[in-house]
PDB file of C-alpha atoms in Angstrom:
ATOM      1  CA  MET T  39     113.651 128.974 143.907  1.00 88.00           C
ATOM      2  CA  GLN T  40     115.890 128.786 146.997  1.00 88.00           C
ATOM      3  CA  LEU T  41     113.209 130.576 149.061  1.00 91.00           C
ATOM      4  CA  SER T  42     110.481 128.301 147.829  1.00 94.00           C
ATOM      5  CA  ARG T  43     112.438 125.193 148.878  1.00 94.00           C
ATOM      6  CA  ASP T  44     113.415 126.803 152.342  1.00 95.00           C
ATOM      7  CA  ILE T  45     109.755 127.639 153.291  1.00 95.00           C
ATOM      8  CA  ASN T  46     107.988 124.893 151.241  1.00 95.00           C
ATOM      9  CA  VAL T  47     105.894 127.154 149.016  1.00 95.00           C
ATOM     10  CA  THR T  48     105.589 127.331 145.236  1.00 95.00           C
ATOM     11  CA  GLN T  49     108.013 129.386 143.048  1.00 92.00           C
ATOM     12  CA  LYS T  50     105.189 131.764 142.190  1.00 92.00           C
ATOM     13  CA  THR T  51     104.409 132.418 145.861  1.00 94.00           C
ATOM     14  CA  ALA T  52     108.078 132.944 146.707  1.00 92.00           C
ATOM     15  CA  TRP T  53     108.442 135.392 143.811  1.00 89.00           C
ATOM     16  CA  PHE T  54     105.398 137.304 144.998  1.00 91.00           C
ATOM     17  CA  MET T  55     106.700 137.425 148.574  1.00 90.00           C
ATOM     18  CA  LEU T  56     110.196 138.828 147.480  1.00 89.00           C
ATOM     19  CA  GLN T  57     108.623 141.438 144.967  1.00 88.00           C
ATOM     20  CA  LYS T  58     106.133 142.466 147.773  1.00 86.00           C
ATOM     21  CA  ILE T  59     109.111 143.052 149.973  1.00 85.00           C
ATOM     22  CA  ARG T  60     111.026 145.026 147.395  1.00 86.00           C
ATOM     23  CA  THR T  61     108.064 147.434 147.089  1.00 86.00           C
ATOM     24  CA  LEU T  62     108.887 148.564 150.642  1.00 83.00           C
ATOM     25  CA  TYR T  63     112.304 149.708 149.449  1.00 86.00           C
ATOM     26  CA  ALA T  64     111.009 152.404 146.995  1.00 84.00           C
ATOM     27  CA  GLN T  65     113.209 155.403 147.221  1.00 86.00           C
ATOM     28  CA  ASP T  66     112.170 158.808 148.526  1.00 80.00           C
ATOM     29  CA  LYS T  67     113.365 161.923 146.893  1.00 79.00           C
ATOM     30  CA  SER T  68     115.769 163.146 149.578  1.00 81.00           C
ATOM     31  CA  GLU T  69     117.778 165.971 148.317  1.00 90.00           C
ATOM     32  CA  LEU T  70     121.526 165.400 147.990  1.00 95.00           C
ATOM     33  CA  PHE T  71     123.923 168.228 148.828  1.00 95.00           C
ATOM     34  CA  GLY T  72     127.621 169.042 148.849  1.00 95.00           C
ATOM     35  CA  ASP T  73     129.943 166.891 146.868  1.00 97.00           C
ATOM     36  CA  VAL T  74     127.767 164.722 144.549  1.00 97.00           C
ATOM     37  CA  GLU T  75     129.094 162.130 142.133  1.00 97.00           C
ATOM     38  CA  CYS T  76     126.945 161.264 139.134  1.00 97.00           C
ATOM     39  CA  ASP T  77     127.354 158.394 136.619  1.00 96.00           C
ATOM     40  CA  GLU T  78     125.511 155.908 134.387  1.00 95.00           C
ATOM     41  CA  THR T  79     125.790 152.220 133.930  1.00 94.00           C
ATOM     42  CA  TYR T  80     124.011 149.525 131.829  1.00 91.00           C
ATOM     43  CA  ILE T  81     122.477 146.152 132.983  1.00 88.00           C
ATOM     44  CA  GLY T  82     122.029 143.046 130.728  1.00 77.00           C
ATOM     45  CA  GLY T  83     122.432 142.512 126.991  1.00 65.00           C
ATOM     46  CA  LYS T  84     125.811 140.787 126.901  1.00 66.00           C
ATOM     47  CA  GLU T  85     126.040 139.808 123.120  1.00 61.00           C
ATOM     48  CA  THR T  86     129.091 137.733 123.682  1.00 66.00           C
ATOM     49  CA  ASN T  87     127.126 135.060 125.504  1.00 66.00           C
ATOM     50  CA  LYS T  88     124.530 134.679 122.785  1.00 64.00           C
ATOM     51  CA  HIS T  89     124.215 132.222 119.911  1.00 59.00           C
ATOM     52  CA  GLU T  90     125.367 133.961 116.673  1.00 66.00           C
ATOM     53  CA  SER T  91     121.801 133.793 115.306  1.00 62.00           C
ATOM     54  CA  LYS T  92     120.556 135.864 118.339  1.00 65.00           C
ATOM     55  CA  LYS T  93     123.131 138.503 118.513  1.00 63.00           C
ATOM     56  CA  VAL T  94     122.035 142.065 117.943  1.00 63.00           C
ATOM     57  CA  GLY T  95     124.299 144.630 116.219  1.00 61.00           C
ATOM     58  CA  GLY T  96     125.040 148.096 117.421  1.00 55.00           C
ATOM     59  CA  THR T  97     124.701 147.543 121.057  1.00 57.00           C
ATOM     60  CA  GLN T  98     128.082 148.837 122.196  1.00 61.00           C
ATOM     61  CA  GLY T  99     128.552 151.714 124.522  1.00 58.00           C
ATOM     62  CA  ARG T 100     125.380 153.433 125.687  1.00 63.00           C
ATOM     63  CA  SER T 101     123.036 151.647 123.447  1.00 62.00           C
ATOM     64  CA  THR T 102     119.785 150.512 125.006  1.00 62.00           C
ATOM     65  CA  LYS T 103     118.747 148.079 122.302  1.00 64.00           C
ATOM     66  CA  THR T 104     119.339 145.109 124.534  1.00 69.00           C
ATOM     67  CA  LYS T 105     120.471 146.868 127.822  1.00 83.00           C
ATOM     68  CA  SER T 106     118.733 148.926 130.420  1.00 90.00           C
ATOM     69  CA  GLY T 107     120.425 152.278 131.485  1.00 93.00           C
ATOM     70  CA  VAL T 108     120.644 153.124 135.137  1.00 96.00           C
ATOM     71  CA  PHE T 109     121.632 156.566 136.539  1.00 97.00           C
ATOM     72  CA  GLY T 110     123.034 157.157 139.910  1.00 97.00           C
ATOM     73  CA  MET T 111     124.018 159.980 142.206  1.00 97.00           C
ATOM     74  CA  VAL T 112     125.939 159.658 145.577  1.00 97.00           C
ATOM     75  CA  GLU T 113     126.453 162.311 148.222  1.00 96.00           C
ATOM     76  CA  ARG T 114     130.028 161.942 149.511  1.00 95.00           C
ATOM     77  CA  ASN T 115     129.439 163.339 152.988  1.00 86.00           C
ATOM     78  CA  SER T 116     126.525 161.031 153.989  1.00 89.00           C
ATOM     79  CA  GLY T 117     127.306 158.166 151.531  1.00 87.00           C
ATOM     80  CA  ASN T 118     123.564 158.190 150.522  1.00 93.00           C
ATOM     81  CA  ILE T 119     122.777 157.098 146.965  1.00 95.00           C
ATOM     82  CA  ALA T 120     119.773 157.667 144.615  1.00 96.00           C
ATOM     83  CA  ALA T 121     119.584 155.538 141.464  1.00 96.00           C
ATOM     84  CA  MET T 122     116.924 154.816 138.857  1.00 95.00           C
ATOM     85  CA  ARG T 123     116.402 153.179 135.511  1.00 95.00           C
ATOM     86  CA  ILE T 124     116.562 155.725 132.630  1.00 95.00           C
ATOM     87  CA  PRO T 125     115.092 155.549 129.136  1.00 93.00           C
ATOM     88  CA  ASP T 126     118.284 157.069 127.662  1.00 92.00           C
ATOM     89  CA  SER T 127     121.442 158.991 128.691  1.00 91.00           C
ATOM     90  CA  LYS T 128     120.707 162.120 126.708  1.00 93.00           C
ATOM     91  CA  ALA T 129     121.681 165.442 128.359  1.00 94.00           C
ATOM     92  CA  ASN T 130     118.076 166.408 128.950  1.00 94.00           C
ATOM     93  CA  THR T 131     117.324 163.256 130.842  1.00 95.00           C
ATOM     94  CA  LEU T 132     120.384 163.386 132.998  1.00 96.00           C
ATOM     95  CA  THR T 133     120.251 167.118 133.902  1.00 94.00           C
ATOM     96  CA  SER T 134     116.484 166.912 134.721  1.00 95.00           C
ATOM     97  CA  ILE T 135     117.233 164.121 137.301  1.00 96.00           C
ATOM     98  CA  ILE T 136     120.163 166.042 138.683  1.00 96.00           C
ATOM     99  CA  ASN T 137     118.014 169.223 139.065  1.00 94.00           C
ATOM    100  CA  LEU T 138     115.369 167.086 140.850  1.00 94.00           C
ATOM    101  CA  TYR T 139     117.686 165.365 143.295  1.00 95.00           C
ATOM    102  CA  VAL T 140     120.747 167.587 143.803  1.00 96.00           C
ATOM    103  CA  LYS T 141     120.434 170.843 145.795  1.00 95.00           C
ATOM    104  CA  LYS T 142     121.612 174.027 144.094  1.00 95.00           C
ATOM    105  CA  GLY T 143     125.082 175.180 145.108  1.00 94.00           C
ATOM    106  CA  SER T 144     126.514 171.501 145.140  1.00 96.00           C
ATOM    107  CA  ARG T 145     129.637 170.406 143.464  1.00 96.00           C
ATOM    108  CA  ILE T 146     128.951 167.667 140.812  1.00 97.00           C
ATOM    109  CA  PHE T 147     131.636 165.202 139.793  1.00 97.00           C
ATOM    110  CA  THR T 148     131.233 163.139 136.571  1.00 96.00           C
ATOM    111  CA  ASP T 149     133.344 161.712 133.738  1.00 94.00           C
ATOM    112  CA  GLU T 150     133.855 163.404 130.419  1.00 93.00           C
ATOM    113  CA  TYR T 151     130.541 162.154 128.837  1.00 94.00           C
ATOM    114  CA  ILE T 152     129.010 164.757 126.645  1.00 93.00           C
ATOM    115  CA  GLY T 153     125.658 164.413 128.376  1.00 93.00           C
ATOM    116  CA  TYR T 154     127.042 166.318 131.283  1.00 94.00           C
ATOM    117  CA  HIS T 155     128.493 169.193 129.265  1.00 92.00           C
ATOM    118  CA  SER T 156     125.485 171.533 129.858  1.00 90.00           C
ATOM    119  CA  LEU T 157     126.331 171.525 133.595  1.00 92.00           C
ATOM    120  CA  LYS T 158     129.430 173.455 132.760  1.00 87.00           C
ATOM    121  CA  ASP T 159     127.245 176.525 132.010  1.00 84.00           C
ATOM    122  CA  SER T 160     124.993 176.047 134.931  1.00 87.00           C
ATOM    123  CA  GLU T 161     124.734 178.761 137.440  1.00 90.00           C
ATOM    124  CA  SER T 162     123.376 176.159 140.023  1.00 92.00           C
ATOM    125  CA  TYR T 163     126.256 173.847 140.302  1.00 95.00           C
ATOM    126  CA  GLU T 164     130.088 173.729 140.098  1.00 95.00           C
ATOM    127  CA  HIS T 165     130.873 170.841 137.698  1.00 96.00           C
ATOM    128  CA  LEU T 166     134.076 169.030 137.883  1.00 95.00           C
ATOM    129  CA  THR T 167     135.311 166.118 135.709  1.00 94.00           C
ATOM    130  CA  VAL T 168     137.836 163.375 135.188  1.00 93.00           C
ATOM    131  CA  ASN T 169     138.646 162.015 131.677  1.00 91.00           C
ATOM    132  CA  HIS T 170     138.433 158.219 131.806  1.00 90.00           C
ATOM    133  CA  LYS T 171     139.205 158.037 128.049  1.00 87.00           C
ATOM    134  CA  ASP T 172     142.655 159.232 128.858  1.00 87.00           C
ATOM    135  CA  LYS T 173     143.038 156.999 131.847  1.00 88.00           C
ATOM    136  CA  GLU T 174     142.514 159.809 134.218  1.00 90.00           C
ATOM    137  CA  PHE T 175     140.614 158.504 137.277  1.00 91.00           C
ATOM    138  CA  VAL T 176     141.492 160.884 140.068  1.00 91.00           C
ATOM    139  CA  ARG T 177     142.608 164.543 139.986  1.00 90.00           C
ATOM    140  CA  ASP T 178     142.772 166.227 143.327  1.00 90.00           C
ATOM    141  CA  ASP T 179     139.334 165.575 144.787  1.00 91.00           C
ATOM    142  CA  SER T 180     137.653 164.967 141.397  1.00 92.00           C
ATOM    143  CA  HIS T 181     136.677 161.435 140.840  1.00 95.00           C
ATOM    144  CA  THR T 182     133.688 159.110 140.446  1.00 95.00           C
ATOM    145  CA  ASN T 183     135.038 156.217 142.424  1.00 95.00           C
ATOM    146  CA  THR T 184     132.283 156.181 145.013  1.00 95.00           C
ATOM    147  CA  ILE T 185     129.403 155.776 142.544  1.00 96.00           C
ATOM    148  CA  GLU T 186     131.429 153.251 140.580  1.00 95.00           C
ATOM    149  CA  GLY T 187     131.904 151.225 143.719  1.00 94.00           C
ATOM    150  CA  PHE T 188     128.059 151.028 144.007  1.00 95.00           C
ATOM    151  CA  TRP T 189     127.835 149.875 140.395  1.00 95.00           C
ATOM    152  CA  CYS T 190     130.157 147.043 141.375  1.00 93.00           C
ATOM    153  CA  GLN T 191     127.912 145.956 144.100  1.00 92.00           C
ATOM    154  CA  LEU T 192     124.797 146.212 141.945  1.00 92.00           C
ATOM    155  CA  LYS T 193     126.316 144.124 139.175  1.00 90.00           C
ATOM    156  CA  ARG T 194     127.628 141.544 141.671  1.00 89.00           C
ATOM    157  CA  MET T 195     124.015 141.256 143.002  1.00 87.00           C
ATOM    158  CA  VAL T 196     122.864 140.503 139.494  1.00 83.00           C
ATOM    159  CA  MET T 197     125.506 137.977 138.539  1.00 82.00           C
ATOM    160  CA  GLY T 198     125.991 136.386 141.907  1.00 80.00           C
ATOM    161  CA  VAL T 199     122.366 136.233 143.225  1.00 82.00           C
ATOM    162  CA  TYR T 200     119.656 136.955 140.726  1.00 79.00           C
ATOM    163  CA  HIS T 201     121.387 136.061 137.494  1.00 77.00           C
ATOM    164  CA  PHE T 202     118.634 137.832 135.500  1.00 78.00           C
ATOM    165  CA  MET T 203     116.559 140.928 136.157  1.00 79.00           C
ATOM    166  CA  SER T 204     113.757 141.818 133.631  1.00 82.00           C
ATOM    167  CA  ALA T 205     113.623 145.358 132.473  1.00 85.00           C
ATOM    168  CA  LYS T 206     110.040 145.491 133.728  1.00 87.00           C
ATOM    169  CA  TYR T 207     111.123 144.842 137.382  1.00 87.00           C
ATOM    170  CA  LEU T 208     114.660 146.324 137.214  1.00 91.00           C
ATOM    171  CA  GLN T 209     113.851 149.360 139.256  1.00 92.00           C
ATOM    172  CA  ARG T 210     112.742 147.145 142.307  1.00 92.00           C
ATOM    173  CA  TYR T 211     116.084 145.432 142.310  1.00 91.00           C
ATOM    174  CA  ILE T 212     117.824 148.794 142.088  1.00 94.00           C
ATOM    175  CA  ASP T 213     115.743 150.047 144.971  1.00 93.00           C
ATOM    176  CA  GLU T 214     116.862 146.912 146.928  1.00 92.00           C
ATOM    177  CA  ALA T 215     120.590 147.707 146.168  1.00 93.00           C
ATOM    178  CA  VAL T 216     120.044 151.390 147.184  1.00 94.00           C
ATOM    179  CA  PHE T 217     118.329 150.383 150.476  1.00 92.00           C
ATOM    180  CA  ARG T 218     121.209 148.001 151.326  1.00 90.00           C
ATOM    181  CA  TYR T 219     123.752 150.549 150.434  1.00 92.00           C
ATOM    182  CA  ASN T 220     122.120 153.432 152.433  1.00 91.00           C
ATOM    183  CA  THR T 221     121.517 151.285 155.485  1.00 89.00           C
ATOM    184  CA  CYS T 222     124.901 149.559 155.487  1.00 87.00           C
ATOM    185  CA  ARG T 223     125.985 151.204 158.799  1.00 87.00           C
ATOM    186  CA  ASP T 224     122.674 150.199 160.558  1.00 88.00           C
ATOM    187  CA  SER T 225     122.238 147.157 162.524  1.00 90.00           C
ATOM    188  CA  GLU T 226     120.039 144.478 161.232  1.00 89.00           C
ATOM    189  CA  GLY T 227     117.381 145.526 163.758  1.00 90.00           C
ATOM    190  CA  GLU T 228     117.410 148.953 162.669  1.00 89.00           C
ATOM    191  CA  ARG T 229     117.200 147.967 159.062  1.00 84.00           C
ATOM    192  CA  PHE T 230     114.088 145.851 159.816  1.00 84.00           C
ATOM    193  CA  ARG T 231     112.501 148.697 161.684  1.00 84.00           C
ATOM    194  CA  ARG T 232     113.016 150.891 158.703  1.00 81.00           C
ATOM    195  CA  MET T 233     111.518 148.432 156.333  1.00 78.00           C
ATOM    196  CA  PHE T 234     108.593 147.751 158.876  1.00 77.00           C
ATOM    197  CA  ASP T 235     107.897 151.520 159.036  1.00 78.00           C
ATOM    198  CA  MET T 236     107.439 151.435 155.251  1.00 74.00           C
ATOM    199  CA  SER T 237     105.195 148.334 155.323  1.00 70.00           C
ATOM    200  CA  ILE T 238     102.019 150.043 156.493  1.00 64.00           C
ATOM    201  CA  GLY T 239      99.285 149.285 153.993  1.00 59.00           C
ATOM    202  CA  VAL T 240      98.288 146.328 151.931  1.00 58.00           C
ATOM    203  CA  VAL T 241     100.170 145.289 148.702  1.00 60.00           C
ATOM    204  CA  SER T 242      98.081 143.280 146.438  1.00 65.00           C
ATOM    205  CA  TYR T 243      99.303 140.786 143.735  1.00 63.00           C
ATOM    206  CA  LYS T 244      97.909 143.169 141.084  1.00 67.00           C
ATOM    207  CA  ARG T 245     100.009 146.082 142.442  1.00 64.00           C
ATOM    208  CA  VAL T 246     103.121 143.878 142.544  1.00 63.00           C
ATOM    209  CA  ARG T 247     102.575 142.977 138.840  1.00 67.00           C
ATOM    210  CA  MET T 248     102.065 146.579 137.904  1.00 67.00           C
ATOM    211  CA  VAL T 249     105.093 148.748 137.161  1.00 62.00           C
ATOM    212  CA  ALA T 250     104.875 152.473 136.560  1.00 51.00           C
TER     213      ALA T 250
END
């Protein structure tokens, strides 16, 4: 709405422009290597803010009844992040993404969640954990503070700027947050150049409305 007022176009046109820009932020599958932190978070679905008649039971923890799960991985050395919406947080889902994005021989840092336990027996990675349930957040160089810092930024973007993100288009907002994070050391000119390099081609309204 603010953009529509600023440039004197309809809300629909402003929405389309912003979504078209976000298609340029789509993440590549750059391999992460070295010390890699992995974690999940959940967007939306706060039952405390709903009327009693509209509240849904059993939505605590990792339930995706009214929330969308997001999984993220950050390489400590470069600071680069990869993040994506996930259908669930089962072990098979998380480990398959890790195998796709994280180079073999890396050290992986997670919390104590059972979904990561299969990594303990993996010959491809060294798996180190911290136990958040026991208020353990750092042990030597084991922690997930970097990826949790990114979650804070993503959620501030939701609450402070966009207020609501539909599950259908959530990945595009995640892509935007990842692009901002991964280019935070770039100048505004370099950021624009990167985005411009990705803008080759025509993005139709039909393509913007379609989500894989």
